[in-house]
Amino acid sequence: MPVIDLRILREDPDQIRHSQEVRGESSAVVDNLAAADTAHRNALQQFEALRAEQKQLGKQVSRASGDEKQELLTRTKALSNDVKAADATANEASEALTAAAQKIPNIVDPAVKPGGEDDSTVLRHVGDRVYPEKCRDHLELGEKLGMIDMERGAKTSGSRFHFLTGDGALLELGMLQLAIQHATKNGFTPMITPVLVRPQSMQGTGFLGEHADEVYHIPSDDLYLVGTSEVPLAAYHSDEIIDLTQPRRYAGWSTCFRREAGSYGKDTRGIIRVHQFDKVEMFSYCRPEDAADEHERLLAFEEEMLAKIEVPYRVVDIAGGDLGTSAARKFDCEGWIPSQGTYRELTSTSNCTTFQARRLGVRYRDENGKAQIAATLNGTLATTRWIVAILENHQQPDGSVKVPEALQPFLGKELIEPVKG
């Protein structure tokens, strides 16, 4: 199955060129794809013509006799070689077409602005920012409260690994359980997903393109460690035709792994950017015409969860240059981090339209019973990084931290106090 809709390429290539420009990427790949598409169609047409001629000759041979039959058999043998060669050429052209298509990311939504991170649009601010008089960052707080142990994480596994201990472990488990409860209440099916996936699952979701160096690979088994349960959830219905009378929603709980290649020197303190973390990820399958509304729903679910942890945040409409390969549009919720005096990403929700489902072969039947490509969407509902925002925004002058009311049942207390000794 083609990895993008070739009808758009043939009927409106400028739409794809414009999308590339909004992303800040070269439009030459569109011309390369168009050339590969033409070569593939020509090769396929040549093969089919020769195959039809071969079948016709086969019928003539069955009716002929004597010298005529011998002549036809000679022609058939020669034509058979031509058919094999044409078939090989068509297969090569098909592989070249797929390779060219793999280089083109999803077509951006018309509402997406061009530019990079600084060009994204802030849609709204929610909650009042706090400015603690004696502001401690999350790591200082986490160490004094016996919640985070980076030193032993590095001793055990290397840099950017950590232990969550005591109330740190309870806080993370509480956040994730709260997210699963919230998702289940809103019609999501809870899932605990595999963290190792096959190459076709990773490729199908768009994670083996320009960001492949972010992914951990196990060569001996040819398996990949996922950076998000979006990957196994997207592959869950691969090569299936599913009922999408209503959107189908899943909430995946998994440990996630990211190499953080190219980020050395950035956010090395604490647990903002680490190699291993836990996350509950929402994932939706729906009809393409319902995808924009579903995207707004996922964003609303994220904001409801942020309200539960009582953290000030802002909602950002991400510019084209900062979109991932599979996203046509993305909204981030960025939480206020007092120690840095800025907002940092806590959630992200992307509308991937038909990009992933086309690659993975996920379809549904329309009102006429015809199989159509589904749309997919994803969004963060809770993750390890939230601990950063919770600790810093709820810190008290004495170094203790108030527990948000929604999380108190999971920790069994209203206040996390420094450990003695």
CSV table of C-alpha atoms in Angstrom, one decimal:
chain,number,residue,atom,x,y,z
A,1,MET,CA,0.0,0.0,0.0
A,2,PRO,CA,1.4,3.5,-0.9
A,3,VAL,CA,2.6,5.4,2.1
A,4,ILE,CA,0.9,8.6,1.0
A,5,ASP,CA,-2.2,9.2,-1.1
A,6,LEU,CA,-0.9,9.2,-4.6
A,7,ARG,CA,-4.1,10.8,-5.9
A,8,ILE,CA,-3.0,14.1,-4.2
A,9,LEU,CA,0.4,13.8,-5.8
A,10,ARG,CA,-1.2,13.3,-9.3
A,11,GLU,CA,-4.0,15.9,-9.0
A,12,ASP,CA,-2.5,18.6,-6.7
A,13,PRO,CA,1.3,18.2,-6.2
A,14,ASP,CA,1.5,21.8,-5.1
A,15,GLN,CA,-0.4,20.9,-2.0
A,16,ILE,CA,2.4,18.6,-0.9
A,17,ARG,CA,5.0,21.2,-2.0
A,18,HIS,CA,3.4,23.8,0.2
A,19,SER,CA,3.3,21.4,3.1
A,20,GLN,CA,7.0,20.8,2.7
A,21,GLU,CA,7.6,24.6,2.7
A,22,VAL,CA,5.5,25.0,5.9
A,23,ARG,CA,7.7,22.4,7.5
A,24,GLY,CA,10.8,24.1,6.3
A,25,GLU,CA,11.8,21.1,4.2
A,26,SER,CA,12.8,20.7,0.6
A,27,SER,CA,10.1,20.3,-2.0
A,28,ALA,CA,12.5,18.4,-4.3
A,29,VAL,CA,11.3,15.2,-2.7
A,30,VAL,CA,7.9,15.8,-4.3
A,31,ASP,CA,9.5,15.9,-7.8
A,32,ASN,CA,11.4,12.8,-7.0
A,33,LEU,CA,8.2,11.0,-5.9
A,34,ALA,CA,6.3,12.2,-9.1
A,35,ALA,CA,9.1,10.8,-11.3
A,36,ALA,CA,9.1,7.5,-9.3
A,37,ASP,CA,5.3,7.3,-9.7
A,38,THR,CA,5.5,7.8,-13.4
A,39,ALA,CA,8.3,5.2,-13.8
A,40,HIS,CA,6.3,2.7,-11.7
A,41,ARG,CA,3.1,3.2,-13.7
A,42,ASN,CA,5.0,2.9,-17.0
A,43,ALA,CA,6.8,-0.3,-15.9
A,44,LEU,CA,3.5,-1.8,-14.6
A,45,GLN,CA,1.7,-0.9,-17.9
A,46,GLN,CA,4.6,-2.6,-19.8
A,47,PHE,CA,4.4,-5.7,-17.7
A,48,GLU,CA,0.6,-5.9,-18.0
A,49,ALA,CA,0.8,-5.5,-21.8
A,50,LEU,CA,3.4,-8.3,-22.1
A,51,ARG,CA,1.4,-10.5,-19.7
A,52,ALA,CA,-1.7,-10.0,-21.8
A,53,GLU,CA,0.2,-10.8,-25.0
A,54,GLN,CA,1.6,-14.0,-23.3
A,55,LYS,CA,-1.9,-15.2,-22.4
A,56,GLN,CA,-3.1,-14.5,-25.9
A,57,LEU,CA,-0.2,-16.5,-27.4
A,58,GLY,CA,-1.0,-19.3,-25.0
A,59,LYS,CA,-4.5,-19.6,-26.4
A,60,GLN,CA,-3.2,-19.6,-30.0
A,61,VAL,CA,-0.7,-22.4,-29.1
A,62,SER,CA,-3.5,-24.6,-27.8
A,63,ARG,CA,-5.3,-24.3,-31.2
A,64,ALA,CA,-2.2,-24.5,-33.5
A,65,SER,CA,-0.4,-27.5,-34.9
A,66,GLY,CA,2.7,-28.4,-37.0
A,67,ASP,CA,5.2,-25.6,-37.9
A,68,GLU,CA,2.8,-22.9,-36.8
A,69,LYS,CA,2.6,-24.3,-33.3
A,70,GLN,CA,6.4,-24.6,-33.1
A,71,GLU,CA,6.8,-21.0,-34.2
A,72,LEU,CA,4.3,-19.9,-31.6
A,73,LEU,CA,6.1,-21.9,-28.9
A,74,THR,CA,9.4,-20.2,-29.9
A,75,ARG,CA,7.7,-16.8,-29.6
A,76,THR,CA,6.1,-17.8,-26.3
A,77,LYS,CA,9.5,-18.7,-24.8
A,78,ALA,CA,11.0,-15.4,-25.9
A,79,LEU,CA,8.0,-13.5,-24.6
A,80,SER,CA,8.2,-15.4,-21.3
A,81,ASN,CA,11.7,-14.0,-20.7
A,82,ASP,CA,10.4,-10.5,-21.6
A,83,VAL,CA,7.6,-10.9,-19.1
A,84,LYS,CA,10.0,-12.0,-16.3
A,85,ALA,CA,12.2,-9.0,-17.1
A,86,ALA,CA,9.2,-6.6,-17.1
A,87,ASP,CA,8.0,-8.1,-13.8
A,88,ALA,CA,11.4,-7.5,-12.2
A,89,THR,CA,11.5,-3.9,-13.5
A,90,ALA,CA,8.0,-3.3,-12.2
A,91,ASN,CA,9.0,-4.6,-8.8
A,92,GLU,CA,12.1,-2.5,-8.7
A,93,ALA,CA,10.0,0.6,-9.7
A,94,SER,CA,7.5,-0.3,-6.9
A,95,GLU,CA,10.3,-0.4,-4.3
A,96,ALA,CA,11.7,2.9,-5.7
A,97,LEU,CA,8.3,4.5,-5.4
A,98,THR,CA,7.9,3.3,-1.8
A,99,ALA,CA,11.4,4.6,-0.9
A,100,ALA,CA,10.6,8.0,-2.4
A,101,ALA,CA,7.2,8.2,-0.6
A,102,GLN,CA,8.8,7.3,2.7
A,103,LYS,CA,10.8,10.5,2.5
A,104,ILE,CA,7.7,12.7,2.5
A,105,PRO,CA,6.1,13.5,5.9
A,106,ASN,CA,2.4,13.9,6.5
A,107,ILE,CA,0.7,16.8,4.7
A,108,VAL,CA,0.2,19.6,7.3
A,109,ASP,CA,-3.2,21.0,8.2
A,110,PRO,CA,-4.0,24.3,6.4
A,111,ALA,CA,-4.2,26.0,9.8
A,112,VAL,CA,-0.6,25.2,10.7
A,113,LYS,CA,1.8,28.2,10.6
A,114,PRO,CA,5.2,27.9,9.0
A,115,GLY,CA,8.4,28.3,11.1
A,116,GLY,CA,10.1,26.6,14.0
A,117,GLU,CA,9.6,26.4,17.7
A,118,ASP,CA,9.6,30.2,18.2
A,119,ASP,CA,6.8,30.6,15.7
A,120,SER,CA,4.2,28.4,17.4
A,121,THR,CA,1.0,30.1,18.5
A,122,VAL,CA,0.0,30.3,22.2
A,123,LEU,CA,-3.8,29.7,22.2
A,124,ARG,CA,-4.5,30.3,25.9
A,125,HIS,CA,-3.0,30.4,29.4
A,126,VAL,CA,-4.7,28.5,32.2
A,127,GLY,CA,-3.9,29.0,36.0
A,128,ASP,CA,-1.8,31.6,37.8
A,129,ARG,CA,1.9,31.2,37.7
A,130,VAL,CA,3.6,30.8,41.0
A,131,TYR,CA,6.9,32.5,42.1
A,132,PRO,CA,8.1,30.8,45.3
A,133,GLU,CA,10.2,33.1,47.4
A,134,LYS,CA,12.8,30.4,48.0
A,135,CYS,CA,12.5,28.5,44.7
A,136,ARG,CA,14.0,25.0,44.7
A,137,ASP,CA,14.1,23.0,41.4
A,138,HIS,CA,12.5,19.6,41.2
A,139,LEU,CA,15.8,17.7,41.7
A,140,GLU,CA,16.7,19.5,44.9
A,141,LEU,CA,13.1,19.0,46.2
A,142,GLY,CA,13.0,15.4,45.0
A,143,GLU,CA,16.3,14.5,46.7
A,144,LYS,CA,15.3,16.2,50.0
A,145,LEU,CA,12.0,14.4,49.9
A,146,GLY,CA,13.5,11.0,49.2
A,147,MET,CA,11.7,10.8,45.9
A,148,ILE,CA,14.4,11.0,43.2
A,149,ASP,CA,17.8,9.3,43.1
A,150,MET,CA,19.9,10.4,40.1
A,151,GLU,CA,23.2,9.4,41.5
A,152,ARG,CA,22.3,5.7,41.9
A,153,GLY,CA,20.5,5.8,38.6
A,154,ALA,CA,23.7,6.9,36.9
A,155,LYS,CA,25.8,4.3,38.9
A,156,THR,CA,23.4,1.5,37.8
A,157,SER,CA,22.6,2.4,34.2
A,158,GLY,CA,24.5,5.5,33.1
A,159,SER,CA,23.6,9.2,32.7
A,160,ARG,CA,20.0,10.2,32.3
A,161,PHE,CA,18.7,7.3,34.3
A,162,HIS,CA,17.1,7.6,37.7
A,163,PHE,CA,15.3,5.8,40.5
A,164,LEU,CA,12.0,7.0,41.8
A,165,THR,CA,11.9,6.1,45.4
A,166,GLY,CA,9.3,6.2,48.2
A,167,ASP,CA,6.8,9.0,47.5
A,168,GLY,CA,8.4,9.5,44.1
A,169,ALA,CA,7.3,6.0,43.0
A,170,LEU,CA,3.9,6.5,44.6
A,171,LEU,CA,3.4,9.8,42.9
A,172,GLU,CA,4.2,8.4,39.5
A,173,LEU,CA,2.0,5.4,39.9
A,174,GLY,CA,-0.7,7.6,41.2
A,175,MET,CA,-0.5,9.9,38.2
A,176,LEU,CA,-0.7,7.0,35.8
A,177,GLN,CA,-3.6,5.3,37.6
A,178,LEU,CA,-5.4,8.6,37.7
A,179,ALA,CA,-4.9,8.9,34.0
A,180,ILE,CA,-6.2,5.4,33.3
A,181,GLN,CA,-9.3,6.1,35.5
A,182,HIS,CA,-9.9,9.3,33.6
A,183,ALA,CA,-9.5,7.6,30.2
A,184,THR,CA,-11.7,4.7,31.2
A,185,LYS,CA,-14.4,7.0,32.4
A,186,ASN,CA,-14.3,8.7,29.0
A,187,GLY,CA,-14.7,5.6,26.9
A,188,PHE,CA,-11.1,4.5,26.3
A,189,THR,CA,-10.1,0.9,26.6
A,190,PRO,CA,-7.1,0.6,29.0
A,191,MET,CA,-4.2,-1.3,27.5
A,192,ILE,CA,-0.7,-2.4,28.8
A,193,THR,CA,1.3,-2.6,25.6
A,194,PRO,CA,4.5,-4.3,24.4
A,195,VAL,CA,7.6,-2.1,24.6
A,196,LEU,CA,9.4,-4.1,21.8
A,197,VAL,CA,8.0,-3.8,18.3
A,198,ARG,CA,8.9,-5.1,14.8
A,199,PRO,CA,10.5,-2.7,12.2
A,200,GLN,CA,7.2,-2.5,10.3
A,201,SER,CA,5.4,-1.1,13.3
A,202,MET,CA,8.0,1.5,13.9
A,203,GLN,CA,8.3,2.4,10.2
A,204,GLY,CA,4.5,2.5,9.8
A,205,THR,CA,4.1,5.1,12.6
A,206,GLY,CA,6.8,7.3,11.0
A,207,PHE,CA,9.5,6.9,13.7
A,208,LEU,CA,12.2,5.5,11.4
A,209,GLY,CA,12.7,8.6,9.3
A,210,GLU,CA,14.6,11.7,10.3
A,211,HIS,CA,14.4,10.8,14.0
A,212,ALA,CA,15.5,7.2,13.7
A,213,ASP,CA,18.6,8.0,15.8
A,214,GLU,CA,16.3,8.6,18.8
A,215,VAL,CA,15.2,5.0,18.8
A,216,TYR,CA,16.8,2.1,20.6
A,217,HIS,CA,17.4,-0.9,18.3
A,218,ILE,CA,18.2,-4.5,19.2
A,219,PRO,CA,20.0,-5.8,16.1
A,220,SER,CA,20.1,-9.5,17.2
A,221,ASP,CA,16.3,-9.6,17.3
A,222,ASP,CA,15.6,-6.8,14.9
A,223,LEU,CA,13.2,-5.2,17.4
A,224,TYR,CA,12.9,-1.6,18.6
A,225,LEU,CA,12.2,-0.2,22.0
A,226,VAL,CA,9.2,2.1,21.8
A,227,GLY,CA,9.5,5.8,22.7
A,228,THR,CA,5.7,5.9,23.2
A,229,SER,CA,2.9,3.3,23.3
A,230,GLU,CA,1.5,5.2,20.2
A,231,VAL,CA,3.6,2.7,18.2
A,232,PRO,CA,2.1,-0.6,19.4
A,233,LEU,CA,-1.4,1.0,19.6
A,234,ALA,CA,-1.2,2.1,16.0
A,235,ALA,CA,0.0,-1.4,14.9
A,236,TYR,CA,-2.7,-3.1,17.0
A,237,HIS,CA,-5.2,-3.0,14.1
A,238,SER,CA,-2.6,-3.2,11.3
A,239,ASP,CA,-3.9,-5.0,8.2
A,240,GLU,CA,-7.5,-5.0,9.6
A,241,ILE,CA,-10.8,-3.6,8.6
A,242,ILE,CA,-12.4,-2.2,11.8
A,243,ASP,CA,-15.8,-0.8,12.7
A,244,LEU,CA,-15.5,3.0,13.0
A,245,THR,CA,-19.2,3.9,13.4
A,246,GLN,CA,-17.8,5.6,16.4
A,247,PRO,CA,-14.1,6.5,17.1
A,248,ARG,CA,-12.2,3.6,18.7
A,249,ARG,CA,-10.2,4.8,21.7
A,250,TYR,CA,-7.4,3.2,23.6
A,251,ALA,CA,-5.3,4.3,26.6
A,252,GLY,CA,-1.9,2.6,26.6
A,253,TRP,CA,0.3,2.4,29.7
A,254,SER,CA,3.9,1.6,29.0
A,255,THR,CA,7.5,2.3,29.8
A,256,CYS,CA,9.1,4.4,27.1
A,257,PHE,CA,12.7,4.6,25.9
A,258,ARG,CA,14.5,7.4,24.0
A,259,ARG,CA,18.1,7.7,23.2
A,260,GLU,CA,18.0,11.6,23.3
A,261,ALA,CA,20.6,11.7,20.5
A,262,GLY,CA,21.8,15.2,19.8
A,263,SER,CA,20.5,16.6,23.1
A,264,TYR,CA,23.7,16.4,25.0
A,265,GLY,CA,24.1,19.4,27.3
A,266,LYS,CA,20.4,20.1,27.3
A,267,ASP,CA,18.3,19.4,30.4
A,268,THR,CA,20.9,17.2,31.9
A,269,ARG,CA,19.8,18.0,35.5
A,270,GLY,CA,17.0,16.0,36.9
A,271,ILE,CA,14.3,14.1,35.1
A,272,ILE,CA,13.1,16.5,32.4
A,273,ARG,CA,14.9,14.6,29.6
A,274,VAL,CA,15.8,11.0,30.4
A,275,HIS,CA,16.3,7.8,28.5
A,276,GLN,CA,13.5,5.8,30.3
A,277,PHE,CA,10.1,7.0,31.6
A,278,ASP,CA,6.5,5.9,32.0
A,279,LYS,CA,3.5,7.3,30.2
A,280,VAL,CA,-0.2,6.8,29.6
A,281,GLU,CA,-0.9,7.6,25.9
A,282,MET,CA,-4.4,8.1,24.4
A,283,PHE,CA,-4.8,6.7,20.9
A,284,SER,CA,-7.8,7.1,18.6
A,285,TYR,CA,-8.9,5.5,15.3
A,286,CYS,CA,-11.7,7.4,13.5
A,287,ARG,CA,-13.0,8.3,10.1
A,288,PRO,CA,-10.9,11.1,8.5
A,289,GLU,CA,-13.9,13.5,8.5
A,290,ASP,CA,-14.1,13.1,12.3
A,291,ALA,CA,-10.4,13.6,13.0
A,292,ALA,CA,-10.4,17.4,13.6
A,293,ASP,CA,-13.1,17.1,16.2
A,294,GLU,CA,-11.4,14.1,17.8
A,295,HIS,CA,-8.2,16.1,18.1
A,296,GLU,CA,-10.1,18.7,20.1
A,297,ARG,CA,-11.5,16.0,22.4
A,298,LEU,CA,-8.0,14.6,23.1
A,299,LEU,CA,-6.8,18.1,23.9
A,300,ALA,CA,-9.7,18.6,26.3
A,301,PHE,CA,-9.0,15.3,28.1
A,302,GLU,CA,-5.4,16.4,28.5
A,303,GLU,CA,-6.5,19.8,30.0
A,304,GLU,CA,-8.8,18.0,32.4
A,305,MET,CA,-5.9,15.9,33.7
A,306,LEU,CA,-3.7,19.0,34.1
A,307,ALA,CA,-6.5,20.6,36.1
A,308,LYS,CA,-6.4,17.6,38.4
A,309,ILE,CA,-2.7,18.0,39.2
A,310,GLU,CA,-3.3,21.8,39.7
A,311,VAL,CA,-0.4,23.1,37.5
A,312,PRO,CA,-0.5,26.4,35.5
A,313,TYR,CA,-0.1,25.7,31.8
A,314,ARG,CA,-0.5,27.1,28.3
A,315,VAL,CA,-1.8,25.5,25.1
A,316,VAL,CA,0.3,25.9,22.0
A,317,ASP,CA,-0.5,25.3,18.4
A,318,ILE,CA,2.8,23.9,17.0
A,319,ALA,CA,4.3,25.5,13.9
A,320,GLY,CA,5.2,23.4,10.9
A,321,GLY,CA,8.9,23.2,11.4
A,322,ASP,CA,8.4,21.6,14.8
A,323,LEU,CA,5.9,18.9,13.7
A,324,GLY,CA,6.9,15.2,13.8
A,325,THR,CA,6.9,13.2,10.6
A,326,SER,CA,3.4,11.7,11.1
A,327,ALA,CA,1.6,14.8,12.5
A,328,ALA,CA,-0.6,17.0,10.3
A,329,ARG,CA,-1.3,19.2,13.4
A,330,LYS,CA,-0.2,19.2,17.0
A,331,PHE,CA,-1.2,20.9,20.2
A,332,ASP,CA,1.1,21.0,23.2
A,333,CYS,CA,0.2,21.8,26.8
A,334,GLU,CA,3.2,23.3,28.5
A,335,GLY,CA,3.4,23.5,32.3
A,336,TRP,CA,4.9,26.4,34.2
A,337,ILE,CA,8.3,25.5,35.7
A,338,PRO,CA,9.1,28.1,38.4
A,339,SER,CA,12.8,27.3,38.7
A,340,GLN,CA,13.3,28.0,35.0
A,341,GLY,CA,10.8,30.8,34.8
A,342,THR,CA,9.3,29.3,31.6
A,343,TYR,CA,6.8,26.7,30.3
A,344,ARG,CA,7.9,23.2,29.4
A,345,GLU,CA,6.0,20.5,27.4
A,346,LEU,CA,3.8,18.3,29.6
A,347,THR,CA,1.4,16.9,27.0
A,348,SER,CA,1.3,16.6,23.2
A,349,THR,CA,-1.6,15.6,21.0
A,350,SER,CA,-1.2,15.0,17.3
A,351,ASN,CA,-3.7,14.5,14.4
A,352,CYS,CA,-1.9,12.1,12.1
A,353,THR,CA,-4.9,12.0,9.6
A,354,THR,CA,-4.5,8.9,7.3
A,355,PHE,CA,-0.7,8.9,7.3
A,356,GLN,CA,-0.1,6.0,9.8
A,357,ALA,CA,-3.1,4.0,8.9
A,358,ARG,CA,-2.2,4.0,5.2
A,359,ARG,CA,1.2,2.6,6.0
A,360,LEU,CA,-0.2,0.0,8.5
A,361,GLY,CA,-3.2,-1.0,6.4
A,362,VAL,CA,-5.9,0.0,8.9
A,363,ARG,CA,-9.2,0.5,7.2
A,364,TYR,CA,-12.9,0.8,7.8
A,365,ARG,CA,-16.0,0.4,5.6
A,366,ASP,CA,-18.0,3.5,4.5
A,367,GLU,CA,-21.7,3.7,4.1
A,368,ASN,CA,-21.4,1.9,0.7
A,369,GLY,CA,-19.4,-0.9,2.1
A,370,LYS,CA,-16.2,0.2,0.5
A,371,ALA,CA,-12.9,-0.1,2.4
A,372,GLN,CA,-11.4,3.3,3.3
A,373,ILE,CA,-8.2,4.4,5.1
A,374,ALA,CA,-8.8,5.3,8.8
A,375,ALA,CA,-7.4,8.3,10.6
A,376,THR,CA,-5.3,8.1,13.8
A,377,LEU,CA,-4.6,10.5,16.6
A,378,ASN,CA,-2.6,10.3,19.8
A,379,GLY,CA,-2.1,12.3,23.0
A,380,THR,CA,-0.3,12.2,26.4
A,381,LEU,CA,-2.5,11.7,29.4
A,382,ALA,CA,0.2,11.4,32.1
A,383,THR,CA,4.0,10.9,32.1
A,384,THR,CA,7.1,11.0,34.4
A,385,ARG,CA,7.9,14.6,33.5
A,386,TRP,CA,4.8,15.8,35.3
A,387,ILE,CA,6.6,15.1,38.5
A,388,VAL,CA,8.8,18.1,37.7
A,389,ALA,CA,5.8,20.5,37.4
A,390,ILE,CA,4.0,19.0,40.5
A,391,LEU,CA,7.0,19.4,42.8
A,392,GLU,CA,8.0,22.9,41.7
A,393,ASN,CA,4.5,24.4,41.7
A,394,HIS,CA,3.4,22.8,45.0
A,395,GLN,CA,6.6,23.4,46.9
A,396,GLN,CA,6.4,25.1,50.4
A,397,PRO,CA,9.0,27.4,52.0
A,398,ASP,CA,10.2,24.6,54.3
A,399,GLY,CA,10.9,22.3,51.3
A,400,SER,CA,7.8,20.2,51.7
A,401,VAL,CA,5.4,19.7,48.8
A,402,LYS,CA,1.6,19.8,48.9
A,403,VAL,CA,0.0,16.8,47.1
A,404,PRO,CA,-2.8,17.8,44.6
A,405,GLU,CA,-6.1,16.7,46.0
A,406,ALA,CA,-6.8,14.2,43.1
A,407,LEU,CA,-3.5,12.4,43.9
A,408,GLN,CA,-3.9,12.3,47.7
A,409,PRO,CA,-5.7,8.9,47.8
A,410,PHE,CA,-2.7,7.3,45.9
A,411,LEU,CA,-0.1,8.7,48.4
A,412,GLY,CA,-2.2,8.5,51.5
A,413,LYS,CA,-1.2,12.0,52.6
A,414,GLU,CA,-1.7,15.7,51.9
A,415,LEU,CA,1.9,16.8,52.3
A,416,ILE,CA,5.2,15.2,51.3
A,417,GLU,CA,7.8,16.2,53.9
A,418,PRO,CA,11.6,16.1,53.8
A,419,VAL,CA,13.1,12.8,54.9
A,420,LYS,CA,15.0,12.8,58.2
A,421,GLY,CA,18.8,12.2,58.1
